[in-house]
Coordinates of C-alpha atoms in Angstrom, one line a residue:
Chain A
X1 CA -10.6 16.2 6.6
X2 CA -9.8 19.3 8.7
X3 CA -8.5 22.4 7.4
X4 CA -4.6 22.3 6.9
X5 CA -4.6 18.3 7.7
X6 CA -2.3 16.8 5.7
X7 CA -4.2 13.8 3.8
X8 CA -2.6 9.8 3.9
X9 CA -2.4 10.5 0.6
X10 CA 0.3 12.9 0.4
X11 CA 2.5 11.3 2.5
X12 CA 2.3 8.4 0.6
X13 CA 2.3 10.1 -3.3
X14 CA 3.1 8.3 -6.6
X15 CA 5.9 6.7 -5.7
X16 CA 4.5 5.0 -3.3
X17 CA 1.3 3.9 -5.9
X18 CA 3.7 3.0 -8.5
X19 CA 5.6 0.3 -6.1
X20 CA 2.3 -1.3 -5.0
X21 CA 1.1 -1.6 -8.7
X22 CA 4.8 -3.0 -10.2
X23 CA 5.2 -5.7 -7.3
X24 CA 1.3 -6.8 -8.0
X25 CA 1.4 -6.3 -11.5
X26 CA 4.9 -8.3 -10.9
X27 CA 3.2 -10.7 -9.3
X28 CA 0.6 -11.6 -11.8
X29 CA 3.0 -11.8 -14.6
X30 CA 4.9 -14.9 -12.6
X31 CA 1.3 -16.2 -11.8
X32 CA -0.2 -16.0 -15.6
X33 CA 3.4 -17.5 -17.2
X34 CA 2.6 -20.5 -14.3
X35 CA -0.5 -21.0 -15.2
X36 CA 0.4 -20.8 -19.0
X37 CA 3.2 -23.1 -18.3
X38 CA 1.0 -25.9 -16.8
X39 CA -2.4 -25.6 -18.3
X40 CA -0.9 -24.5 -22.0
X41 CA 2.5 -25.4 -21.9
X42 CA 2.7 -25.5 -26.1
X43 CA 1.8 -21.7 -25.8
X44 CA 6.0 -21.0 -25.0
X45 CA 5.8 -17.2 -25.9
X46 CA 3.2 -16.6 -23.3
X47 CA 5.3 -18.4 -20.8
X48 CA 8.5 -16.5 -21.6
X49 CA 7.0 -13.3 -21.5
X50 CA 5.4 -13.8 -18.1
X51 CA 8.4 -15.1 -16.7
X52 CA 11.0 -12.5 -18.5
X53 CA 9.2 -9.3 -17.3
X54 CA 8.2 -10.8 -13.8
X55 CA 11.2 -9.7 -12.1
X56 CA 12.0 -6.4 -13.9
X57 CA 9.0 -5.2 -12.6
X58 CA 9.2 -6.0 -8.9
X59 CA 13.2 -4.5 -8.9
X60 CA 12.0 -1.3 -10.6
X61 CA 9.3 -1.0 -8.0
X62 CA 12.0 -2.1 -5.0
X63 CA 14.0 0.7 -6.6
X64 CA 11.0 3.2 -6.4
X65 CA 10.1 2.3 -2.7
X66 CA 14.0 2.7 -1.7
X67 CA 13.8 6.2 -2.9
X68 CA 10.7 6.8 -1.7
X69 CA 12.7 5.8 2.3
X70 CA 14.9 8.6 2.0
X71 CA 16.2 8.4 5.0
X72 CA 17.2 4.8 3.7
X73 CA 18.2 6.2 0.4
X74 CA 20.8 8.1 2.1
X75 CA 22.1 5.8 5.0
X76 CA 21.7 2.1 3.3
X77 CA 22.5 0.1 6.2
X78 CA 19.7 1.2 8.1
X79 CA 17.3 -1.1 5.4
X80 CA 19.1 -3.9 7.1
X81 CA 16.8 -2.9 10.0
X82 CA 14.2 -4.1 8.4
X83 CA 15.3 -8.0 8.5
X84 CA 15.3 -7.7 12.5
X85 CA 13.4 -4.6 13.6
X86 CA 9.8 -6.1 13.7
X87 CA 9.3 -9.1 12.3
X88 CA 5.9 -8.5 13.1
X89 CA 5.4 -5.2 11.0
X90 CA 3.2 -5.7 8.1
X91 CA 6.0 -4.1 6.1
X92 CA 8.7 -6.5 7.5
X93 CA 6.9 -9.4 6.3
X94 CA 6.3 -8.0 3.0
X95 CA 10.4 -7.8 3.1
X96 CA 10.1 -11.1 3.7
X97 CA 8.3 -12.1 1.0
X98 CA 10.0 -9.7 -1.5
X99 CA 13.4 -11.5 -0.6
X100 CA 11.4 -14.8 -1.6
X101 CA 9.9 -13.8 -4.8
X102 CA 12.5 -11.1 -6.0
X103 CA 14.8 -14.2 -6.6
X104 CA 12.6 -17.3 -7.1
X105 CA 11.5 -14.9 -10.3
X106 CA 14.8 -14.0 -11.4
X107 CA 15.6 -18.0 -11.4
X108 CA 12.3 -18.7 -13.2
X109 CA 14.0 -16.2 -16.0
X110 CA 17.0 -18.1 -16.3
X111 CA 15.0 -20.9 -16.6
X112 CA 13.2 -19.5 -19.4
X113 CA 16.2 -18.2 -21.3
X114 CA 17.5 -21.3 -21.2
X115 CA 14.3 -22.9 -23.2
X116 CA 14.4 -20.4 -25.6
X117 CA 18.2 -20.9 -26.3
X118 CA 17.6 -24.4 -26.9
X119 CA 14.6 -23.8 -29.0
X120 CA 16.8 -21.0 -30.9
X121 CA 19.1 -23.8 -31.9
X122 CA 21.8 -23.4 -29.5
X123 CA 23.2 -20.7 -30.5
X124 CA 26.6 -17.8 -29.1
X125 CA 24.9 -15.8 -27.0
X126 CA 26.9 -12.9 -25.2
X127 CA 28.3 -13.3 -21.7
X128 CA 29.3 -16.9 -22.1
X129 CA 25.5 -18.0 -21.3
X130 CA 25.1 -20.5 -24.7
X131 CA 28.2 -22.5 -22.6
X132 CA 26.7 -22.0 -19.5
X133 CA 22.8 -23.3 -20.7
X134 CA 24.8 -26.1 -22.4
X135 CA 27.0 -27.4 -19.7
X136 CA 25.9 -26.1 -16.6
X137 CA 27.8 -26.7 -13.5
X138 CA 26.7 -29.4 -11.5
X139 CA 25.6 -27.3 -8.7
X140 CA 23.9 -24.9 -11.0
X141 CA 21.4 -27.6 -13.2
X142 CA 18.4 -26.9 -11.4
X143 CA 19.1 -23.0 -13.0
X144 CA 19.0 -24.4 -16.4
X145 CA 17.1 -27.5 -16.2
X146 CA 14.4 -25.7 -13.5
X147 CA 12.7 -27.6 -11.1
X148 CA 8.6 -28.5 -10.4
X149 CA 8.8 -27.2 -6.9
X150 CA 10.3 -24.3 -7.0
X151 CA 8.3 -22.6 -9.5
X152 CA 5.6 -23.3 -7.3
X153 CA 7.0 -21.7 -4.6
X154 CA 7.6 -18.9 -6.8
X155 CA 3.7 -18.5 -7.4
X156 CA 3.0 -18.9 -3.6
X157 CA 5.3 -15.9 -3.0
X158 CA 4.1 -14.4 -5.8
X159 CA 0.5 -14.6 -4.4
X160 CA 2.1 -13.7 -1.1
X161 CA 3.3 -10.5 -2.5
X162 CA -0.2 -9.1 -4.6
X163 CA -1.6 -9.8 -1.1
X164 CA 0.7 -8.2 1.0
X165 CA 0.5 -5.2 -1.1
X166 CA -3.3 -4.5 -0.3
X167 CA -2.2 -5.7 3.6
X168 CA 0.2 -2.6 3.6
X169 CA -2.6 -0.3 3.3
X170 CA -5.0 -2.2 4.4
X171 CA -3.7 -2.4 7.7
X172 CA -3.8 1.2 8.9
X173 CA -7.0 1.3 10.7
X174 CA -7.2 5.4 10.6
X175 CA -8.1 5.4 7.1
X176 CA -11.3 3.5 7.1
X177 CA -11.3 3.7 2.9
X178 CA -8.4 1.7 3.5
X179 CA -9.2 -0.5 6.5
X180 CA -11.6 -3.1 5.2
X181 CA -11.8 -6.3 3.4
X182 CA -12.8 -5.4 -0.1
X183 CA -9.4 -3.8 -0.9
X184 CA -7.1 -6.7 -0.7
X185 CA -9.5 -8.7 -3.0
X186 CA -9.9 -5.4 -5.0
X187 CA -6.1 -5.5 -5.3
X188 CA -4.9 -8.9 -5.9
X189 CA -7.6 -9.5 -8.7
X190 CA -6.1 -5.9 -9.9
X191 CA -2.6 -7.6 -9.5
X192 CA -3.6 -10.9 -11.5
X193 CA -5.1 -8.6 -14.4
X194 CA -2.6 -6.6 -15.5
X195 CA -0.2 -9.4 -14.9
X196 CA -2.1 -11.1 -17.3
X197 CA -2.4 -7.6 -19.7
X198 CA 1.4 -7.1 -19.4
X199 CA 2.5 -10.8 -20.6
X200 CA 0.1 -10.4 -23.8
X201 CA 1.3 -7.9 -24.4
X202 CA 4.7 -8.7 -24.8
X203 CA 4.3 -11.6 -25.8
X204 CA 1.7 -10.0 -28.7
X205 CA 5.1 -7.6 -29.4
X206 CA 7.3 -11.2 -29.2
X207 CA 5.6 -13.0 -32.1
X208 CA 2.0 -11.3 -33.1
X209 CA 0.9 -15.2 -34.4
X210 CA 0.9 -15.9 -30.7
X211 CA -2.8 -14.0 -30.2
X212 CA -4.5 -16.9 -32.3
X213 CA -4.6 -19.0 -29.0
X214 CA -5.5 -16.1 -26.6
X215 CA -9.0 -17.0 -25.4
X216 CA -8.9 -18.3 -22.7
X217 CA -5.9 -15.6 -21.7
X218 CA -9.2 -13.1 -22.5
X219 CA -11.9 -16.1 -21.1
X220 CA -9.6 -15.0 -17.7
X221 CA -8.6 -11.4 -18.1
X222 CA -12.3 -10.3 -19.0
X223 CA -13.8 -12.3 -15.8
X224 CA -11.3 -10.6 -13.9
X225 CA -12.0 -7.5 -14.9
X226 CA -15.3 -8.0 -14.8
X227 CA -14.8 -8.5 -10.9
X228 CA -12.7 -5.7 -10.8
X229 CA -15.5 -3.6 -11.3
X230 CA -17.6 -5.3 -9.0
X231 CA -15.3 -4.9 -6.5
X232 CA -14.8 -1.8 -6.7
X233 CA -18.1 -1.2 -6.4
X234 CA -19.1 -3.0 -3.6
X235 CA -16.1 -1.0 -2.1
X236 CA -17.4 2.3 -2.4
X237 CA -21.2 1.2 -1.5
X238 CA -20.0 -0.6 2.1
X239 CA -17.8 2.6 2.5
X240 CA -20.3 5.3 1.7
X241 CA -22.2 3.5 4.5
X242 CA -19.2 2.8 6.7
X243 CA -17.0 5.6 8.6
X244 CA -17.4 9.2 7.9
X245 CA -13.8 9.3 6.5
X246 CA -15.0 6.5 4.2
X247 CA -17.7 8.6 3.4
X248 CA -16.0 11.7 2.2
X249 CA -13.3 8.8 0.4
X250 CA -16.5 8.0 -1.5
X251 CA -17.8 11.5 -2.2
X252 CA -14.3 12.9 -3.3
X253 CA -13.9 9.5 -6.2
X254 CA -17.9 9.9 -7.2
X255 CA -18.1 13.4 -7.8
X256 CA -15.1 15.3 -6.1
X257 CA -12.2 16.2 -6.7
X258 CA -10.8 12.9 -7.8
X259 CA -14.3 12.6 -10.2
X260 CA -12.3 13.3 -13.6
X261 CA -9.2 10.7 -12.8
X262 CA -11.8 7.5 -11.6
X263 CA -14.5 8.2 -14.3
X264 CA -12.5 8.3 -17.5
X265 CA -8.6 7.0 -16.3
X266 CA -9.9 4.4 -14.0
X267 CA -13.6 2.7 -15.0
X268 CA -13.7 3.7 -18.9
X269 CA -10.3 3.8 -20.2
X270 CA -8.2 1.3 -17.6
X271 CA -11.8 -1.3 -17.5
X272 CA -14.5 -1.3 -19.6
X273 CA -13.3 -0.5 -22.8
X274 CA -10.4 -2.8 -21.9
X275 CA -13.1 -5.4 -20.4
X276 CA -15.2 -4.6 -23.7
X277 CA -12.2 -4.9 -26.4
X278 CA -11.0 -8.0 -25.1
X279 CA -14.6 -9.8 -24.7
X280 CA -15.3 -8.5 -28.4
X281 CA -11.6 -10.2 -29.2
X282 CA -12.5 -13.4 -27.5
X283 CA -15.9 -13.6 -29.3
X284 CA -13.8 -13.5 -32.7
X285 CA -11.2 -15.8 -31.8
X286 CA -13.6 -18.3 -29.9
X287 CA -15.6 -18.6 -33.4
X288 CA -12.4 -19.3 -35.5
X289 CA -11.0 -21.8 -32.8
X290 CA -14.4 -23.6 -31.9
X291 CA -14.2 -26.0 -35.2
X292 CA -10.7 -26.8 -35.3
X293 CA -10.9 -27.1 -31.4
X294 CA -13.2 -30.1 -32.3
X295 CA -10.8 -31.3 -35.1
X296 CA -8.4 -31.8 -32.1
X297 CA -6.0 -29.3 -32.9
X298 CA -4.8 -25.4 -33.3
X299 CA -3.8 -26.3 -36.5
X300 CA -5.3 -25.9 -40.2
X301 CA -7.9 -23.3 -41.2
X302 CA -8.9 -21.9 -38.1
X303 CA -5.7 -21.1 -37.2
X304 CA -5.3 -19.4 -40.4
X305 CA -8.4 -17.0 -40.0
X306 CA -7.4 -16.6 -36.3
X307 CA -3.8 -15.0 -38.2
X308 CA -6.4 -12.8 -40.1
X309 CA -7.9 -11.9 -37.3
X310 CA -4.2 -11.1 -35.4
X311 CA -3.1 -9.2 -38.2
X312 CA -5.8 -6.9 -37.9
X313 CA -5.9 -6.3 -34.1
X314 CA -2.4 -6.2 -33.8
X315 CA -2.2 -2.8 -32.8
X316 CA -5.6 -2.1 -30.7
X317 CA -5.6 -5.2 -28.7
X318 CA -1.9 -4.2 -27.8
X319 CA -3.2 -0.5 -27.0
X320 CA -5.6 -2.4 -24.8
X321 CA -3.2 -3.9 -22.4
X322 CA -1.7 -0.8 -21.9
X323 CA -4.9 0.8 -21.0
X324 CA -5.5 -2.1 -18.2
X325 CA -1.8 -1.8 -17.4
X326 CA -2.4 1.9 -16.8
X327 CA -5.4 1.1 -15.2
X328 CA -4.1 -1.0 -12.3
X329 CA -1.8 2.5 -11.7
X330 CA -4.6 4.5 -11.4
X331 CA -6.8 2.6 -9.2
X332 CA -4.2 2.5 -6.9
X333 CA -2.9 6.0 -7.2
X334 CA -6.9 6.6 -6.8
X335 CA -7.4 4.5 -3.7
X336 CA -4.3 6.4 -2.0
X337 CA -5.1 9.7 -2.8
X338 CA -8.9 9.0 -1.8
X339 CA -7.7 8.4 1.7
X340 CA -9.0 10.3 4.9
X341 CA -8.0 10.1 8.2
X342 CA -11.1 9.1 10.8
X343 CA -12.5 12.0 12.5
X344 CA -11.2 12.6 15.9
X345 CA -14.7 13.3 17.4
X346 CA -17.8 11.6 16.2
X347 CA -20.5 13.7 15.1
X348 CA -23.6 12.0 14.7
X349 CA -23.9 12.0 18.9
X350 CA -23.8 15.1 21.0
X351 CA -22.6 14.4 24.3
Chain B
X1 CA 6.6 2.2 36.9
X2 CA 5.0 5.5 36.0
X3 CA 2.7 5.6 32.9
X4 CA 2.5 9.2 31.7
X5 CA -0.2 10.8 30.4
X6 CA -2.6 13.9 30.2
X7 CA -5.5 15.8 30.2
X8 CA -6.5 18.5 27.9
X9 CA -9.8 19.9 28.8
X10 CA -11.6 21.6 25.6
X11 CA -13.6 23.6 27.6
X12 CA -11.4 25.5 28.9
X13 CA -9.0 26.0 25.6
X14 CA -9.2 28.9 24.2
X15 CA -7.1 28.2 21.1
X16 CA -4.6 30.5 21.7
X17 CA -1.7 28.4 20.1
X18 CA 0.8 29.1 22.9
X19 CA 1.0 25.0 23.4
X20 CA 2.0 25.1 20.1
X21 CA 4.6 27.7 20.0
X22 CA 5.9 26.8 23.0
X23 CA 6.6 23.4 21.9
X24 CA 8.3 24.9 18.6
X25 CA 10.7 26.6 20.8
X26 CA 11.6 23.5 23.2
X27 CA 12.1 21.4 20.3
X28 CA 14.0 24.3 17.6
X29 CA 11.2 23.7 14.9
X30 CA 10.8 25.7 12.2
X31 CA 7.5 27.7 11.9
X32 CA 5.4 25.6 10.0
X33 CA 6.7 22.5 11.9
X34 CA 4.0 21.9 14.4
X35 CA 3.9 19.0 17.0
X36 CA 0.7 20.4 18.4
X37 CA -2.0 20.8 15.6
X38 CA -5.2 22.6 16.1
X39 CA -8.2 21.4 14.5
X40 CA -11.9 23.0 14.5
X41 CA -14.7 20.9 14.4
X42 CA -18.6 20.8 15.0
X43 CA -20.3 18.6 16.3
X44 CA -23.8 17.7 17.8
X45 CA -27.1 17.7 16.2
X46 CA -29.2 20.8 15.8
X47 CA -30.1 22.9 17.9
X48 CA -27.7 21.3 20.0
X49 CA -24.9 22.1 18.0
X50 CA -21.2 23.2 19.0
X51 CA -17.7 24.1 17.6
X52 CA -14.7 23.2 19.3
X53 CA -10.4 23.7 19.1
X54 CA -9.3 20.5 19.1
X55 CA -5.1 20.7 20.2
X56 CA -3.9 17.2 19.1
X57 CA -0.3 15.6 19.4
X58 CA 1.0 12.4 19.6
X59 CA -1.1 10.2 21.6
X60 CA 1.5 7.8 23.2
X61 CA -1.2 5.5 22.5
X62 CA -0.7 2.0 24.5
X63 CA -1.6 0.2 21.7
X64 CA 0.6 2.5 18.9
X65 CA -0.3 1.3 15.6
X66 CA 2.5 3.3 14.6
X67 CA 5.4 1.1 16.9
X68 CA 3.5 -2.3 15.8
X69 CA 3.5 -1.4 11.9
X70 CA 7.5 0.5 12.0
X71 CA 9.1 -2.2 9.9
X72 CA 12.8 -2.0 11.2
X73 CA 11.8 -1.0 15.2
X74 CA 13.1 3.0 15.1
X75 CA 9.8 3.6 16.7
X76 CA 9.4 2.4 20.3
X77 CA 7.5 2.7 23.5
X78 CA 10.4 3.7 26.4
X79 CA 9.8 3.9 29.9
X80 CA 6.9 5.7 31.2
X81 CA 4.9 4.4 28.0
X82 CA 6.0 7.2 25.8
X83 CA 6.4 6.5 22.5
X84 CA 9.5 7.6 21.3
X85 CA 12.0 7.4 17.3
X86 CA 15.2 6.1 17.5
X87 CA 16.5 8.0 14.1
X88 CA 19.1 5.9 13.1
X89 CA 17.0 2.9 12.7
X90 CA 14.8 5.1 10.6
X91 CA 14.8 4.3 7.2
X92 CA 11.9 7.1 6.5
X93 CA 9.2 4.8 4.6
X94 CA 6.5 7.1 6.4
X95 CA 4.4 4.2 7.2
X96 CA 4.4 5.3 11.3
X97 CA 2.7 8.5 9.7
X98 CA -0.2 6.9 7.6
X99 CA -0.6 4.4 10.6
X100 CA -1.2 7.0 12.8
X101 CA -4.9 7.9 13.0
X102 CA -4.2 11.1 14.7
X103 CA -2.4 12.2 12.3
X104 CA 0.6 13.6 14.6
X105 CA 3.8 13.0 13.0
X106 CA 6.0 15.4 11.1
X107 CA 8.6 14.7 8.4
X108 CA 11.9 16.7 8.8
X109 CA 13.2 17.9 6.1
X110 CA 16.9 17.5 6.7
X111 CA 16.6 14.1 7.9
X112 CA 14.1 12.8 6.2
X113 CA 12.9 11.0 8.9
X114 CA 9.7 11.4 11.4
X115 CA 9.2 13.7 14.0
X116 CA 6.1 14.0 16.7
X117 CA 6.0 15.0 20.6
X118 CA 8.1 13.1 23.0
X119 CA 6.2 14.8 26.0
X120 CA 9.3 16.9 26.6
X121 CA 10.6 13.5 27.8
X122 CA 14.4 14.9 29.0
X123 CA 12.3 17.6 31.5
X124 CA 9.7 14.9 33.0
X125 CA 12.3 12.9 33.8
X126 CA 14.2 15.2 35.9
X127 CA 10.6 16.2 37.5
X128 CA 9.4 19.1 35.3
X129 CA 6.5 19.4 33.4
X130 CA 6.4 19.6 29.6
X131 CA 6.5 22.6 28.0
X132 CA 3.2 22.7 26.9
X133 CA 1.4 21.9 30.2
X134 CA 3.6 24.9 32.0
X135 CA 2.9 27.5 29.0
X136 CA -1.1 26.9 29.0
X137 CA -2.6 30.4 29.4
X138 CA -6.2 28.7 30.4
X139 CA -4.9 25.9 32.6
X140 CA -6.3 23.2 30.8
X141 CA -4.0 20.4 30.1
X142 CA -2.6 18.6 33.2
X143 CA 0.2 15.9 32.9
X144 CA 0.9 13.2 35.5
X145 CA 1.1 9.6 36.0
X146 CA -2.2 7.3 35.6
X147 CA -0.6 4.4 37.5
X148 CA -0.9 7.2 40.6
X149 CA -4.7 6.7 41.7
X150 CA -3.9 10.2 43.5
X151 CA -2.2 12.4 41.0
X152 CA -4.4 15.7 40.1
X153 CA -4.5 13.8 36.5
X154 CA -6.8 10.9 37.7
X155 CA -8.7 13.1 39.6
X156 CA -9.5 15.3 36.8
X157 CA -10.3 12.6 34.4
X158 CA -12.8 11.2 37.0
X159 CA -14.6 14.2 37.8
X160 CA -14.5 15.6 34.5
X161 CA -15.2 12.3 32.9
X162 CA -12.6 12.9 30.3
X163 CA -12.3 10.5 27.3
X164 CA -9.7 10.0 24.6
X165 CA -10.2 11.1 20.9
X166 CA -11.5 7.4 18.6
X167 CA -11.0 5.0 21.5
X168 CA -12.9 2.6 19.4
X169 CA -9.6 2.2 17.2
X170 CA -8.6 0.7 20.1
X171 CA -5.1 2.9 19.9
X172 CA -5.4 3.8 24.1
X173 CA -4.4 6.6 23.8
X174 CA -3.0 8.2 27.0
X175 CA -3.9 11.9 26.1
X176 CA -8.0 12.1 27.5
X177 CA -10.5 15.2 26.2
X178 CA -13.1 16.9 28.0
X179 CA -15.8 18.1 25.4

């Protein structure tokens, strides 16, 4: 960077990090309670939570990136521009797709609350929903009853929106840390994990018995992570070779001034001991499932030494999903802040 | 149709700053607003080694990555290819300012949306030059039309062999450097 230039990074701060991370992490939620649903669908909890906190997520992080636009903030009509403007903006599509998923997830949580009032035992709930989940107006079945096709257009649009948050950054060719086809990957696998890390965990903090049938949750979540950190980096290596603004993107995460943050927030405490913690978790829970796997069931004594085994990770593995969670903030905090404009002249030739 | 543009020849800038003032009085910005910035940089290989002021503003690129990423259109190229912010389609996301690889756009404060040069567009239309081409103590930036094979802008980036800052972003940018 030059001297009093200000840095990508500070005009796009936390806010801005925090919006990318929620919608992926958003995302990955929907994705993990899909796959849960159709590879595991006995595993409800898991379901539930990925579904429930899906769309919280991505309307917290709407909320952020409207008050991040102040200029929206303060005259609201003008986000209306956004629908017409340029549908060709990278940023106008992901409006697009945000107007997909926001809803499609919000559906897929009726859906859910539906199931769970019916496996409650039908009982009053507030707001007149127990009549509405019981006799649903004929227009409004396929809210309670849900429908094949639409959740998977939710997780198409929910793919769709992990990816277009690495295209939004990804896409601005004057910072080259930025501009290249690692991040997006680097991204959407971020997106997938700590959807996956925020749906165990509430569905650990729903019913703790739920973390007997976990591995292969942790099968998928380590292998993620795993790739994570082989993304990253492969990013870092092609970039340290790449651009000179990619260079000093490199120098400043390695050993500069963002050293401290990637080090011990990012790779130890948001990936390795995560990635560590949950292989060790999926080691333990593997060796009580394997027999009783074979027996043809979850059931029986397995099951009851996997409880054992719940009752006393309760706490850490939940500790551990936060630490991914906070992880998938950081990296992206990281990669913002890391950012450098390209030089305006090169100066590896004299002319 | 004339496409405007201009020449700012490095050898002859003395970084004297009175580009940038002079813009900060055309356009009432504050003091640490700044639509011209000056940056140093070396460059070469030793011995053969330099250090140059580098005035930079916005580009009016022909390719603006800034006008193709705006998501709701405030940004736009107007006649005579300048690139120009219609602020009440602005809803002030910032991402013209991280898509532009010069790095020339300003927030404003009071209404929180973007602000860069507009090559004193109001003057050139009625003829003038902008400010910063009729303030420069060393004569080195020249404005004029590049669809005009005979302006004094053409002929200078001929002879001079003037070249624009990262054409290999493949921005065009319409503002060439002699280095």
């Amino acid at each position: 960077m030059y001297p009093g230039q200000i840095m990508p990074g500070q005009i796009w701060g936390w806010i801005i990090a925090l919006y990318l991370f929620l919608a992926g992490m958003s995302a990955g939620a929907y994705t993990t309670a899909y796959l849960s649903q159709r590879l595991y669908p006995h595993l409800k909890v898991v379901r539930w939570a990925g579904y429930i906190v899906a769309p919280p997520l991505v309307i917290i992080g709407l909320a952020a990136l409207m008050i991040d636009a102040e200029a929206g903030f303060f005259h609201p009509w003008r986000f209306f521009f956004l629908y017409i403007g340029r549908p060709t903006s990278i940023m106008a599509i992901g409006v697009y797709i945000l107007t997909l998923f926001t809803p499609l997830a919000l559906y897929r949580t009726v859906v859910s609350l539906a199931e769970i009032w019916r496996e409650g035992g039908e009982k009053k709930w507030p707001l007149g929903l127990d009549r509405f989940f019981a006799r649903p107006p004929e227009k409004f079945r396929w809210l309670v009853e849900g429908r094949d096709w639409i959740d998977f257009f939710g997780l198409v649009m929910a793919a769709a929106t992990a990816t277009y948050t690495a295209l939004l950054i990804g896409n601005i060719h004057g910072v080259p840390f930025w501009n290249n086809s690692v991040l997006p990957v680097l991204f959407v696998v971020s997106a997938f994990s700590t959807g996956i890390a925020i749906t165990l965990f509430t569905a650990t903090a729903w019913d703790p018995k739920v973390q007997e049938h976990y591995a292969p949750y942790l099968t998928l979540s380590t292998s993620l992570k795993g790739f994570e950190l082989f993304l990253l980096f492969v990013l870092l290596y092609f970039s340290w070779y790449g651009d000179q603004a990619a260079k000093a993107s490199v120098a400043d995460l390695l050993w500069g001034r963002l050293a401290f943050p990637f080090w011990v927030l990012l790779v130890f405490l948001g990936l390795a001991l995560p990635l560590w913690y949950e292989l060790r978790e999926r080691k333990h829970l593997l060796a009580g499932h394997v027999p009783v796997l074979l027996e043809g069931g979850f059931a029986g004594k397995g099951s009851a030494d996997a409880g054992n085994l719940s009752a006393r990770l309760f706490s850490t593995s939940q500790l551990m999903h936060l630490f991914a969670i906070a992880g998938g903030f950081v990296l992206r905090y990281l990669i913002l802040l890391a950012g450098h404009f390209v030089y305006f002249l090169p100066t590896w030739r004299f002319y | 149709m004339a496409r405007y543009g201009m020449l700012i020849d490095l050898t002859k800038c003395a970084g004297c700053m009175a580009c940038t003032v002079s813009c900060q009085f055309q356009n009432e910005l504050p003091p640490e607003v700044h639509y011209i910035k000056f940056y140093q940089q070396e460059y070469g290989t030793f011995p053969d080694v330099s250090l140059v002021n580098i005035p930079v503003q916005c580009q009016h690129c022909e390719n603006p990555p800034c006008v193709y990423n705006c998501p709701t259109g405030a940004s736009y190229i107007a006649d005579g290819g300048v690139v120009l912010i219609e602020e009440s389609k602005c809803i002030g996301c910032k991402y013209c300012m991280t898509s532009c690889p010069y790095n020339t756009r300003v927030l404003d404060e009071e209404t929180h949306t973007p602000m860069k040069c507009v090559f004193c567009f109001d003057h050139v239309k009625e003829g003038e030059q902008p400010m910063c081409v009729q303030t420069c103590l060393g004569d080195a930036r020249v404005f004029g039309d590049l669809e005009d094979p005979e302006s004094e802008l053409n002929k200078q980036i001929n002879e001079k062999k003037a070249r624009p800052l990262r054409p290999d972003l493949g921005t065009k940018p319409k503002i060439f450097y002699v280095w």
